[in-house]
mmCIF file of C-alpha atoms (C1' of nucleotides) in Angstrom:
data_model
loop_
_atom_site.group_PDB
_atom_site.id
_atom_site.type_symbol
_atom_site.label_atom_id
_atom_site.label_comp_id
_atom_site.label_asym_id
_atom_site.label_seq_id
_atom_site.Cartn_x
_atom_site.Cartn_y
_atom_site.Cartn_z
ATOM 1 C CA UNK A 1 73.888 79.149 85.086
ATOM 2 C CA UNK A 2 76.890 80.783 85.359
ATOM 3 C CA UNK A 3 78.476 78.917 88.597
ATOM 4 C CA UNK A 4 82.504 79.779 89.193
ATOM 5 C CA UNK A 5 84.866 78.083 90.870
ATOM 6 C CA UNK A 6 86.804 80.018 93.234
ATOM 7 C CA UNK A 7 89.915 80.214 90.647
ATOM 8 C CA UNK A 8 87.577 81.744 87.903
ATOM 9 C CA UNK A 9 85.933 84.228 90.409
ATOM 10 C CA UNK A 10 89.690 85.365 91.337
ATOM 11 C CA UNK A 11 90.535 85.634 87.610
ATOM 12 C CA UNK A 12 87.531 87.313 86.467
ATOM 13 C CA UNK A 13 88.172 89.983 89.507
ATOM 14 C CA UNK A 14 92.110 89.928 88.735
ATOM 15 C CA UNK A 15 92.908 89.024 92.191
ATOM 16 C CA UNK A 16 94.757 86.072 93.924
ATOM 17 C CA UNK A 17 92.713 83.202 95.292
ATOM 18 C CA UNK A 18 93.820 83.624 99.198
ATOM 19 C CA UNK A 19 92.353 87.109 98.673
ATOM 20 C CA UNK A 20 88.894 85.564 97.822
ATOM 21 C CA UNK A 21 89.382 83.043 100.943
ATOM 22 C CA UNK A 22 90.408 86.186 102.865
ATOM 23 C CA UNK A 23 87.735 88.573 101.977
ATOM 24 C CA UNK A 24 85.059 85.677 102.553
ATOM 25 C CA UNK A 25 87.254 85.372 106.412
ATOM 26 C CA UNK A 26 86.857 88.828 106.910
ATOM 27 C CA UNK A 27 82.934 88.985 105.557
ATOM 28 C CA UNK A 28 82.994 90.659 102.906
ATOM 29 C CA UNK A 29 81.959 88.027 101.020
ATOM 30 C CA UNK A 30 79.270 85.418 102.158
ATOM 31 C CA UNK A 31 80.244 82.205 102.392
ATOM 32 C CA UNK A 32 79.873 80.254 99.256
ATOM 33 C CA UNK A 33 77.762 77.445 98.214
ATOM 34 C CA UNK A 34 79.704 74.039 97.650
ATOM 35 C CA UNK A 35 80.022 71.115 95.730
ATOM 36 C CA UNK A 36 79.785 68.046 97.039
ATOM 37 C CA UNK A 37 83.583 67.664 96.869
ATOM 38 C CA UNK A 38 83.372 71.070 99.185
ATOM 39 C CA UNK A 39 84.470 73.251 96.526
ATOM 40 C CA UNK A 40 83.205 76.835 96.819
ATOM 41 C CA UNK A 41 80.599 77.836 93.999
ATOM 42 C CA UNK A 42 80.235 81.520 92.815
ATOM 43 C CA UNK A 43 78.301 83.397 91.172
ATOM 44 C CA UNK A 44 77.543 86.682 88.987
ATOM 45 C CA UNK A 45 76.684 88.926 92.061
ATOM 46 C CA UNK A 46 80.000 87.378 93.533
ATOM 47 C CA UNK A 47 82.147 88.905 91.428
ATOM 48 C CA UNK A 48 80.499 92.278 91.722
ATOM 49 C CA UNK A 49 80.941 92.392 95.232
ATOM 50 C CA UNK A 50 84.474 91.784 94.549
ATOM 51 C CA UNK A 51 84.820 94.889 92.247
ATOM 52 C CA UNK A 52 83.013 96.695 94.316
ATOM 53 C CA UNK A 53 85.417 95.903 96.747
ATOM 54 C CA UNK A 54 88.498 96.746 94.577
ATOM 55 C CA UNK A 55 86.935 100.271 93.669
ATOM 56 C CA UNK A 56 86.539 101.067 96.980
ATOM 57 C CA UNK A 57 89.970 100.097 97.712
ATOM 58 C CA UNK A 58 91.452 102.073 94.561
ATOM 59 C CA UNK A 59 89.495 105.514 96.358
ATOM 60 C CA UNK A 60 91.199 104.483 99.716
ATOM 61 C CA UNK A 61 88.831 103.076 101.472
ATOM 62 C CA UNK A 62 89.833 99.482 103.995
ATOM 63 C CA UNK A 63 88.148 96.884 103.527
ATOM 64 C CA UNK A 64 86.290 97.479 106.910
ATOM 65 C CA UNK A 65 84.740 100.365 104.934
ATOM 66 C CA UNK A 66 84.172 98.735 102.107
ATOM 67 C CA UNK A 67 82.234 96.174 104.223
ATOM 68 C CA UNK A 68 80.812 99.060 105.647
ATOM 69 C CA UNK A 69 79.546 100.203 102.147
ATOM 70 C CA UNK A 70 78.178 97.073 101.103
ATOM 71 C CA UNK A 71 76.418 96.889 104.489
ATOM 72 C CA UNK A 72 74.437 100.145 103.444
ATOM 73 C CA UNK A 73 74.269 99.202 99.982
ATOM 74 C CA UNK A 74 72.224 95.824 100.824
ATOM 75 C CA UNK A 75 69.964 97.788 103.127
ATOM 76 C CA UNK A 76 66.507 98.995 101.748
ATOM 77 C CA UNK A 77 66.053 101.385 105.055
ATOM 78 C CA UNK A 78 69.624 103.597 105.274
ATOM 79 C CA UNK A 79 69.702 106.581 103.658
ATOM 80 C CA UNK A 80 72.728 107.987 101.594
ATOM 81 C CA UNK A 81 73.828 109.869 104.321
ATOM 82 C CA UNK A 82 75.356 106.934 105.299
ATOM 83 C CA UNK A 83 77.422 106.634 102.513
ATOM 84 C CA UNK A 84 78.077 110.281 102.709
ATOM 85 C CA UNK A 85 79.338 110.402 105.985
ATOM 86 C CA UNK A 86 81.592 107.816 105.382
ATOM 87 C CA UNK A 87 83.068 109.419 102.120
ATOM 88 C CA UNK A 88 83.066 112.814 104.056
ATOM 89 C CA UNK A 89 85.228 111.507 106.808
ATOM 90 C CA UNK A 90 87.516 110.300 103.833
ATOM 91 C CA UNK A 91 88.217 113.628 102.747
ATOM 92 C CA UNK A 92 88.752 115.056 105.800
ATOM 93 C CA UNK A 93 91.227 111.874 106.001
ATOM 94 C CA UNK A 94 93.193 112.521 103.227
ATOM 95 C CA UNK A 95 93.156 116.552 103.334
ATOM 96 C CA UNK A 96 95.257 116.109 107.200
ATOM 97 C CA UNK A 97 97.591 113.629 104.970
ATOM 98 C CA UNK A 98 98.096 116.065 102.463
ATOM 99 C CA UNK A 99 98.842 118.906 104.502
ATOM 100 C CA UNK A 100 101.131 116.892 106.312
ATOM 101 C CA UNK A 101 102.755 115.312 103.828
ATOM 102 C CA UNK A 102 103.726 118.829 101.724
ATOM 103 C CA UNK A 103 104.981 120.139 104.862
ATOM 104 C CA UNK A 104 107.278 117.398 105.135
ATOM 105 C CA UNK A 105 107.574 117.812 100.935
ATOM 106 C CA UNK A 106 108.443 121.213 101.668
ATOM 107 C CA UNK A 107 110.943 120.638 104.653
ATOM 108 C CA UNK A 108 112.591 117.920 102.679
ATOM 109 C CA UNK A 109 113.079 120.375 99.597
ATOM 110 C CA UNK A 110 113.939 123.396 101.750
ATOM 111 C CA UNK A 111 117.078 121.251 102.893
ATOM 112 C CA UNK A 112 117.629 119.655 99.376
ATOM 113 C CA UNK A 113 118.100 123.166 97.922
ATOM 114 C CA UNK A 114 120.535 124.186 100.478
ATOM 115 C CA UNK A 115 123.114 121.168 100.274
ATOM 116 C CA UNK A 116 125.615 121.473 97.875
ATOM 117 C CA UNK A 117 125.998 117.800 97.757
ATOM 118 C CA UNK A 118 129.817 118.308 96.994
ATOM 119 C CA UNK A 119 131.281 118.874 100.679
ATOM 120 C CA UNK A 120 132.075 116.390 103.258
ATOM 121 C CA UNK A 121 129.047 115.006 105.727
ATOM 122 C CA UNK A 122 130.479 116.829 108.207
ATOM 123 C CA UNK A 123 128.987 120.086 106.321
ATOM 124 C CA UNK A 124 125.494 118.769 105.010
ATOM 125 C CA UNK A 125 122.616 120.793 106.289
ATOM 126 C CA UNK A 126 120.414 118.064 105.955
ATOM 127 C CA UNK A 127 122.539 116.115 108.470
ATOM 128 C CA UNK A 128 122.987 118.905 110.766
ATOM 129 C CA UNK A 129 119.281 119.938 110.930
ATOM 130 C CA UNK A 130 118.846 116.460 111.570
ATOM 131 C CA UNK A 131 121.470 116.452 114.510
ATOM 132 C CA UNK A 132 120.278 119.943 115.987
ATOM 133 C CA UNK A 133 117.447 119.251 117.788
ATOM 134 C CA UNK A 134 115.395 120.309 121.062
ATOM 135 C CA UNK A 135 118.444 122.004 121.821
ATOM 136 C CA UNK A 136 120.924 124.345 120.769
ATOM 137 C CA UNK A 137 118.408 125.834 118.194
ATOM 138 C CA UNK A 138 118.882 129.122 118.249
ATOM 139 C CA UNK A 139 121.515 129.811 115.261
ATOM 140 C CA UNK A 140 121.035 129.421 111.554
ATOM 141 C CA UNK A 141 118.276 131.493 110.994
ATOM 142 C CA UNK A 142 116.969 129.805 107.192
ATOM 143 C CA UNK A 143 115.621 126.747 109.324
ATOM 144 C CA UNK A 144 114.432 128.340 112.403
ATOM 145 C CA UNK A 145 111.145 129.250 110.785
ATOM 146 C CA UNK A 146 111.138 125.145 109.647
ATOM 147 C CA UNK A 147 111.698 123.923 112.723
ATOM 148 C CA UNK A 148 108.925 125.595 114.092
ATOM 149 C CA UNK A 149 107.364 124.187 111.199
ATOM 150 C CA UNK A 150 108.369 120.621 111.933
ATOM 151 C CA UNK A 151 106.890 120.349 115.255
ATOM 152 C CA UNK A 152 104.121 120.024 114.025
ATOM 153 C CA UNK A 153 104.903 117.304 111.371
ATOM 154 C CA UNK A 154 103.022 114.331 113.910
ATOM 155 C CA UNK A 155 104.162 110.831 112.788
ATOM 156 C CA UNK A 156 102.387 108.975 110.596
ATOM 157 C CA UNK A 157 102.969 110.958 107.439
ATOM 158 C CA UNK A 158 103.679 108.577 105.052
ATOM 159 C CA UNK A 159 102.332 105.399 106.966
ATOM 160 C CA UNK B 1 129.982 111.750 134.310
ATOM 161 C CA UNK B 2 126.348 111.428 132.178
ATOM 162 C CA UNK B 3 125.498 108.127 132.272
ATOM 163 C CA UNK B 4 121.633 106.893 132.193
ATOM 164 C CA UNK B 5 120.005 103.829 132.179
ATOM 165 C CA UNK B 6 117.384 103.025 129.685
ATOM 166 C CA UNK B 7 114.428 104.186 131.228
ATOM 167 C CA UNK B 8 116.217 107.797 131.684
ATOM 168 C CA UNK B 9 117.093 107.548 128.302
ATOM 169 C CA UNK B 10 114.036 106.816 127.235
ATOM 170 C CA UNK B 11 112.557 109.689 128.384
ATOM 171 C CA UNK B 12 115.041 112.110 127.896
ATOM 172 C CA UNK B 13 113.768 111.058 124.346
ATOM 173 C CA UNK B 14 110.523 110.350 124.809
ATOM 174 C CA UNK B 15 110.307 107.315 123.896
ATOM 175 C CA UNK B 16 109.616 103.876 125.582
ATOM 176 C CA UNK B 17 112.301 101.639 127.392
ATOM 177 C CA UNK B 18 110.987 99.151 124.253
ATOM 178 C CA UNK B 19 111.571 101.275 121.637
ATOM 179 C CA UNK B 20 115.077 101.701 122.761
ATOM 180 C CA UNK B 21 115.850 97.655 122.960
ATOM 181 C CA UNK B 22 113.833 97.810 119.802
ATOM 182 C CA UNK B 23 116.394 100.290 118.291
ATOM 183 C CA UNK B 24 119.533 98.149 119.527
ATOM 184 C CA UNK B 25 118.201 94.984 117.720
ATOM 185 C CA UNK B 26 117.756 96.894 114.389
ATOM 186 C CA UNK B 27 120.885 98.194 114.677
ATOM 187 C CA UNK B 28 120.009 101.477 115.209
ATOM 188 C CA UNK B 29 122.113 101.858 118.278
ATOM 189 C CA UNK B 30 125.304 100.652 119.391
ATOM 190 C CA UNK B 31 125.112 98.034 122.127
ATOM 191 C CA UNK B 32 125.744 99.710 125.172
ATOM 192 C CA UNK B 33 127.849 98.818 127.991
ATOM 193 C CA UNK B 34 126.499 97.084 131.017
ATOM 194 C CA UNK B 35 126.676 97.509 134.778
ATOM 195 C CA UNK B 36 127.732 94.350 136.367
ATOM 196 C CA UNK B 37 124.120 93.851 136.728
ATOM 197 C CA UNK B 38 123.697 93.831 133.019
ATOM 198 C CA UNK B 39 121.926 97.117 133.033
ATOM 199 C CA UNK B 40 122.458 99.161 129.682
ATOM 200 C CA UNK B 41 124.359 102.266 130.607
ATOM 201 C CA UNK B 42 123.652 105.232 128.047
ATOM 202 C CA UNK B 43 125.294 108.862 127.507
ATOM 203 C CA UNK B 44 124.539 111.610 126.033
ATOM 204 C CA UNK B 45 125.522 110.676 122.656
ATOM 205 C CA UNK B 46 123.392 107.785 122.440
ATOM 206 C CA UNK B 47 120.503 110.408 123.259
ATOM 207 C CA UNK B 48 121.613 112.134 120.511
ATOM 208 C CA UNK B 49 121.109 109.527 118.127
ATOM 209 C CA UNK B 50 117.894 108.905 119.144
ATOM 210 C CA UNK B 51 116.668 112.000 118.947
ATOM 211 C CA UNK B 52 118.247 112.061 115.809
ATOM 212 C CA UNK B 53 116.332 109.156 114.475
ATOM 213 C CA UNK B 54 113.494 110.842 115.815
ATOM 214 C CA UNK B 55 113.443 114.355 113.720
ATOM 215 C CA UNK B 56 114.388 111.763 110.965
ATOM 216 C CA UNK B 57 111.179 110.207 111.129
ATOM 217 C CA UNK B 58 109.414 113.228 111.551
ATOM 218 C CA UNK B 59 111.031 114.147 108.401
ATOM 219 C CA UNK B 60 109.200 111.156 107.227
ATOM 220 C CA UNK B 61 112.108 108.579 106.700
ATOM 221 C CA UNK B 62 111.940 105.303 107.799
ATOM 222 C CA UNK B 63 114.235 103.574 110.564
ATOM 223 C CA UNK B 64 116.355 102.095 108.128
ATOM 224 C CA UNK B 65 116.506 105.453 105.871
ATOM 225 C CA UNK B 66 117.639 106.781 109.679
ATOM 226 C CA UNK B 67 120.443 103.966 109.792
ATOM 227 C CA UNK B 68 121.679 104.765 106.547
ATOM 228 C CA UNK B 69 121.795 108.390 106.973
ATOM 229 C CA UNK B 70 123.278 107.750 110.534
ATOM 230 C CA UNK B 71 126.006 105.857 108.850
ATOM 231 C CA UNK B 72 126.616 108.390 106.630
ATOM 232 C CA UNK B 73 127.363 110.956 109.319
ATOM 233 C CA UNK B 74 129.510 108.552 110.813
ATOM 234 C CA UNK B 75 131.769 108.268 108.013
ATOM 235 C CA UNK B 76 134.233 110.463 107.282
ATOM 236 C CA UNK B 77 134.958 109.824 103.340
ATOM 237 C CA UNK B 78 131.155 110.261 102.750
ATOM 238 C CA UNK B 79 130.219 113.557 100.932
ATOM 239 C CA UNK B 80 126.574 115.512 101.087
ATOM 240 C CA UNK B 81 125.811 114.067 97.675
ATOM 241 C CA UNK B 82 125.006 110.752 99.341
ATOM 242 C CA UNK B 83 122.525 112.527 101.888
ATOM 243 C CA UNK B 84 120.963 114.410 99.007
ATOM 244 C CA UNK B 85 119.998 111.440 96.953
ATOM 245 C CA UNK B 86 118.473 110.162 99.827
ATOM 246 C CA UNK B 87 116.349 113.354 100.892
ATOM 247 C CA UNK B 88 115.336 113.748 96.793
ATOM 248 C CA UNK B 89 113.891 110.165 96.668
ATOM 249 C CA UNK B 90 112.095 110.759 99.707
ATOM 250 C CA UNK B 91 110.859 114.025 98.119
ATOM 251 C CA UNK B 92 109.779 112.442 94.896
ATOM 252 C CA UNK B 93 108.248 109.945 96.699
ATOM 253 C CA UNK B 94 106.530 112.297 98.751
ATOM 254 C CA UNK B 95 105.195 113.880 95.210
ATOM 255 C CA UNK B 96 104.104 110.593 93.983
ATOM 256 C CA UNK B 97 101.848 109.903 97.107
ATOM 257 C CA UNK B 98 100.448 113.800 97.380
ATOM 258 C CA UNK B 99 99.429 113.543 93.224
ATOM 259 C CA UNK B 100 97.564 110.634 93.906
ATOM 260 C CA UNK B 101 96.067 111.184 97.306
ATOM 261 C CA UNK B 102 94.730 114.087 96.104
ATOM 262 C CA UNK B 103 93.528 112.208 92.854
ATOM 263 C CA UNK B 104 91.664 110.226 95.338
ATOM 264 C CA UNK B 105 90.638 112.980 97.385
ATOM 265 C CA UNK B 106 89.112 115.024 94.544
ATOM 266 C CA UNK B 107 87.567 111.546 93.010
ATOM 267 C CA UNK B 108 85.774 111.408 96.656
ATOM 268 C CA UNK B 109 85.166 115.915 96.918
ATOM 269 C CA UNK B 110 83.555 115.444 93.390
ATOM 270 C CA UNK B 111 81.146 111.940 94.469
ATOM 271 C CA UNK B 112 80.422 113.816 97.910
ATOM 272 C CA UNK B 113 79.257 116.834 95.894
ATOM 273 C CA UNK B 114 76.816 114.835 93.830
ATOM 274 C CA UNK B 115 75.176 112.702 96.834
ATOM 275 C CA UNK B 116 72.182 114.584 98.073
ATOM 276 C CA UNK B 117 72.310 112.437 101.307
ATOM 277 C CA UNK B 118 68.473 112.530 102.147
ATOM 278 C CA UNK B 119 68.084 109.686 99.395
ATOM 279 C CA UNK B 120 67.197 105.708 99.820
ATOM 280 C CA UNK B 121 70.970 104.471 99.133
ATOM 281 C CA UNK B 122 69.851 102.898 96.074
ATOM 282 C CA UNK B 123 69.859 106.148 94.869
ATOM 283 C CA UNK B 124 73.235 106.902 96.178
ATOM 284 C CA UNK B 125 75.640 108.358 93.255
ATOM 285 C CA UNK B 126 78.980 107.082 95.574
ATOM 286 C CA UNK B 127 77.349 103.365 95.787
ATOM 287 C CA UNK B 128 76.481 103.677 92.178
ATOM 288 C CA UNK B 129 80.000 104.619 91.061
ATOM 289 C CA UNK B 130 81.728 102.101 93.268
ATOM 290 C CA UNK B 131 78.993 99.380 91.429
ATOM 291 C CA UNK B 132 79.662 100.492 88.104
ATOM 292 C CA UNK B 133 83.174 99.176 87.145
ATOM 293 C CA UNK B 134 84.662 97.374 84.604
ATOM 294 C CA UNK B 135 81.361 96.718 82.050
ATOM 295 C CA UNK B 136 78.157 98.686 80.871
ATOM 296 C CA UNK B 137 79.626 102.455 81.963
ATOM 297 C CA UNK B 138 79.048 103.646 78.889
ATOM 298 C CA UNK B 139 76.319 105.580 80.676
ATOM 299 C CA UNK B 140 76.527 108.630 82.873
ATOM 300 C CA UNK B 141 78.150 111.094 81.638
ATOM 301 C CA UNK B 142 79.323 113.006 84.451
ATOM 302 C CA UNK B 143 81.207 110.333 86.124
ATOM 303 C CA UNK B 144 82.891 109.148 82.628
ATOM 304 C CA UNK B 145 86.042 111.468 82.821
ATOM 305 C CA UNK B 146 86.408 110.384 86.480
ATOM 306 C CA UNK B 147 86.498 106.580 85.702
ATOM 307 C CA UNK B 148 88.917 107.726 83.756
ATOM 308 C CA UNK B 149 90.822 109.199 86.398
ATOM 309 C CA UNK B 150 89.955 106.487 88.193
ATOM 310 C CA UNK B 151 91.897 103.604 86.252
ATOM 311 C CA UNK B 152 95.276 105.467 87.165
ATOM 312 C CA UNK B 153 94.948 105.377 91.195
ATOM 313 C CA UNK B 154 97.170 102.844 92.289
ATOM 314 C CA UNK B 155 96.876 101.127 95.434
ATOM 315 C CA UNK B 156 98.806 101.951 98.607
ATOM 316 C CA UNK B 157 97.543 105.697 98.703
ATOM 317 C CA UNK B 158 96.939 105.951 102.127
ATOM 318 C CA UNK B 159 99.206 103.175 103.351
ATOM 319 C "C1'" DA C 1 96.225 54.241 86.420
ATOM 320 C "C1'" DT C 2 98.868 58.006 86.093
ATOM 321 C "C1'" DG C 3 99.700 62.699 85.704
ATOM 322 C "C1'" DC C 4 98.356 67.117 86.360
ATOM 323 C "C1'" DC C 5 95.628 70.954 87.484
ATOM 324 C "C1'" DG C 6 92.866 72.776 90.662
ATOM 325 C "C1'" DG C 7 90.315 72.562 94.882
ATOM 326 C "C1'" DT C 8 90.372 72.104 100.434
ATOM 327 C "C1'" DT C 9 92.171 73.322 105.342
ATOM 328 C "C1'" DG C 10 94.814 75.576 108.960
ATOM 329 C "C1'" DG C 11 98.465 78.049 109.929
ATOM 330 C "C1'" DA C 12 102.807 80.570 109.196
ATOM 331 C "C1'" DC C 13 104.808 84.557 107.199
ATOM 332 C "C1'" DC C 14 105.727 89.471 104.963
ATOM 333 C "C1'" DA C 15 106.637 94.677 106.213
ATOM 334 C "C1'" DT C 16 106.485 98.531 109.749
ATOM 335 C "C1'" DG C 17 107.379 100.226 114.246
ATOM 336 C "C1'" DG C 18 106.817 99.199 117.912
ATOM 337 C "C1'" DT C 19 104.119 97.352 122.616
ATOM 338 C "C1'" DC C 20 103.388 94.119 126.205
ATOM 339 C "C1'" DC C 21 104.146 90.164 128.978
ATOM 340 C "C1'" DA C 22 106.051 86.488 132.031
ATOM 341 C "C1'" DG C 23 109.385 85.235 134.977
ATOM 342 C "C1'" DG C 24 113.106 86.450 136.750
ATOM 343 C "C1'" DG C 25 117.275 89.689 138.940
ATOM 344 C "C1'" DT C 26 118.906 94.357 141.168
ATOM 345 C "C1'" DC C 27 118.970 98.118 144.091
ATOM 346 C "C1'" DA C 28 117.785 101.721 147.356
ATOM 347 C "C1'" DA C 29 114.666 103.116 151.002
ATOM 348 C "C1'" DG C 30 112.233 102.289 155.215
ATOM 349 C "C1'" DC D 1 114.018 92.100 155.556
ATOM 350 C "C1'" DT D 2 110.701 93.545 152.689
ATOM 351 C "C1'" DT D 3 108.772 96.512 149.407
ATOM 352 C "C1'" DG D 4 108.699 98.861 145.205
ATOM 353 C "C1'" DA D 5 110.833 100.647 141.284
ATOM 354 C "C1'" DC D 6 113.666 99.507 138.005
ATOM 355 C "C1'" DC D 7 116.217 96.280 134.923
ATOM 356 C "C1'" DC D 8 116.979 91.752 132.174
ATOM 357 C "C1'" DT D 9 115.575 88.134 128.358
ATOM 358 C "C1'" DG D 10 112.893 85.966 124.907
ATOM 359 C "C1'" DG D 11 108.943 85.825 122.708
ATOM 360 C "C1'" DA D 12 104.091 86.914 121.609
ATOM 361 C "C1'" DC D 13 101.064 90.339 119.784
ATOM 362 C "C1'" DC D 14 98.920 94.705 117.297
ATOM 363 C "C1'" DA D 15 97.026 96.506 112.535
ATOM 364 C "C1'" DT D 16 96.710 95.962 107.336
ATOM 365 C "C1'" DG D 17 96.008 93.211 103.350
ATOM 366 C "C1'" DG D 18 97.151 89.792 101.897
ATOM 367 C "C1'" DT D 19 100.658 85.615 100.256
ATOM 368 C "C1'" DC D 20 102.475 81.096 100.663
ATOM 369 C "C1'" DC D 21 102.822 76.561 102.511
ATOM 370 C "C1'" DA D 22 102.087 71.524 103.412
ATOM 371 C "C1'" DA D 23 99.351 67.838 103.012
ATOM 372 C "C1'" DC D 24 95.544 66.303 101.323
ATOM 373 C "C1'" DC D 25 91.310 65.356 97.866
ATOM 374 C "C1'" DG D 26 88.581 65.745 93.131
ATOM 375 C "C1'" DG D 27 88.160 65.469 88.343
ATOM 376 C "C1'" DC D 28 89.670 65.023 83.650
ATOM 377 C "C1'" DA D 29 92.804 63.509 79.886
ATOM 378 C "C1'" DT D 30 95.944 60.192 78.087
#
DNA sequence: ATGCCGGTTGGACCATGGTCCAGGGTCAAG
DNA sequence: CTTGACCCTGGACCATGGTCCAACCGGCAT
C-alpha cells in the first residue's frame, strides 16, 4: 500500500524534511513505523495530518494549536465547542493586532504626510516626534492628539 | 553635573540594566565612559536616545530601523527624504500585514459563524475546512470562495 | 565495487529583543 | 568590618518554526 519515505511525505506536503522530523519532535505527528534499516515509513493519513497542519498554520494558528486541533479532531467525546473556542480566541487575537497595528498605520502616515522630505534632519517631524518624548510635550498641537494616541500603542505590534 | 549609572538610567527609561548593555552591544548606544571602577557613567543625552529608541519601537520599528534613523539624526548632510522612505516602508508594510490579518481574521469570523458548537467535532465545519485541502473540495459550496481566499494567505501573519 | 541519492542521529544555528545567571568587584552605611 | 545594594563580564537561555550540519548507513545502478 501506499508506504512513503520521509522525503516523499515532505514532497507530497511541499515542506522540508527537518520540518517532518520536527513536527514528529514536537507531536504533531506520531512517530513513524520503520524499516529495518530504521527508515521512517508513512502513510496516507500522514500526509493529511501534515496539511492539516499547514492550513491551520496559513489561518494563524501555532503549531501548539494545531496540535491542539488535531487533539479534538481524534476525539469521539469533545464537542465543537472546543474547536470554537479556540477559533474564537483567534479572532479576538487578531482584532487587538489590527487595532493596534492601524493605529501605528495611522501614526506612521500622520507623520509621513507632514514631512516634506526636502529639508535637513534637523527639521523632520518624524525625527522630532520621535525625539520629543515624556517631556517637553506641550507644543505642536497636530501631534498632541497622537501622542495621546501612542501611549497606548503596547509593544508587540508587529511581532 | 547629570551623570547616572546604569541602573538610574535604566529606569529613568524604564527599562532593565540588561536592556541597556544589550543596547551598547548592538550599537545602539555609544560606549560610555567608566568610573575608575569600570562603572558606565550615563547623561542625559544617552537617556534621550533611549527613550528615543523607545517611542521608535512603539512606532513599530525595529532596533536596527531605530539605529538607522538615529544615525540619520546624527548626521548633518542627511535630508527628511531619507526618514520618509523609512516611515513609508514601514507603513506599507504595516498595510501588507493588516490586509492579510484581517483576510485571516474574516476566514476564521466566517468558520466561527458556521460552527454550531453543541456538535460531536466530527461534525465541526472549522475541523472540516482545515481537513479539506488540496484534493476532493469540489464539494461545499459555501466554503469554495473562501479556499479561494484561502490560497493567498501567506505565512508570517501573526509573527 | 563504486558512485550517488537518500535515509539516520544529535546538535548547532537563524532572527528578535531581550532576560538571567554565576562569580566576582565596589561602595556607602551602620 | 560586615552587610547589602549596586556594578562588572561572559555566556546561557527564552519563544517560534524551522534549517543546516557532520558523520554515518542503506539501497540501487553502472
Amino acid at each position: 500500500m501506499g508506504n512513503f519515505k520521509i522525503g516523499e511525505l515532505a514532497a507530497a506536503a511541499g515542506v522540508g524534511r527537518d520540518t517532518i522530523r520536527y513536527y514528529e519532535r514536537m507531536g504533531l505527528l506520531r512517530e513513524p513505523a520503520r524499516t529495518a534499516a530504521g527508515y521512517r515509513l508513512y502513510d496516507a493519513t500522514d500526509l493529511e495530518r501534515v496539511n492539516f497542519i499547514r492550513s491551520a498554520q496559513e489561518l494563524g494558528f501555532t503549531l501548539e494549536q494545531a496540535r491542539k486541533l488535531l487533539a479534538l479532531r481524534a476525539s469521539d467525546t469533545a464537542h465543537a465547542q472546543a474547536v470554537l473556542d479556540i477559533t474564537l480566541a483567534k479572532i479576538a487575537d487578531a482584532e487587538a493586532r489590527l487595532e493596534r497595528l492601524s493605529d501605528i498605520r495611522d501614526m506612521l502616515r500622520m507623520l509621513a504626510d507632514e514631512c516634506p522630505g526636502e529639508v535637513p534632519v534637523s527639521d523632520c517631524p518624524i525625527l522630532a516626534f520621535l525625539t520629543a518624548r515624556r517631556k517637553d510635550q506641550q507644543h505642536n498641537k497636530k501631534l498632541q492628539a497622537a501622542q495621546d494616541e501612542r501611549s497606548s500603542l503596547a509593544k508587540g505590534v508587529l511581532s
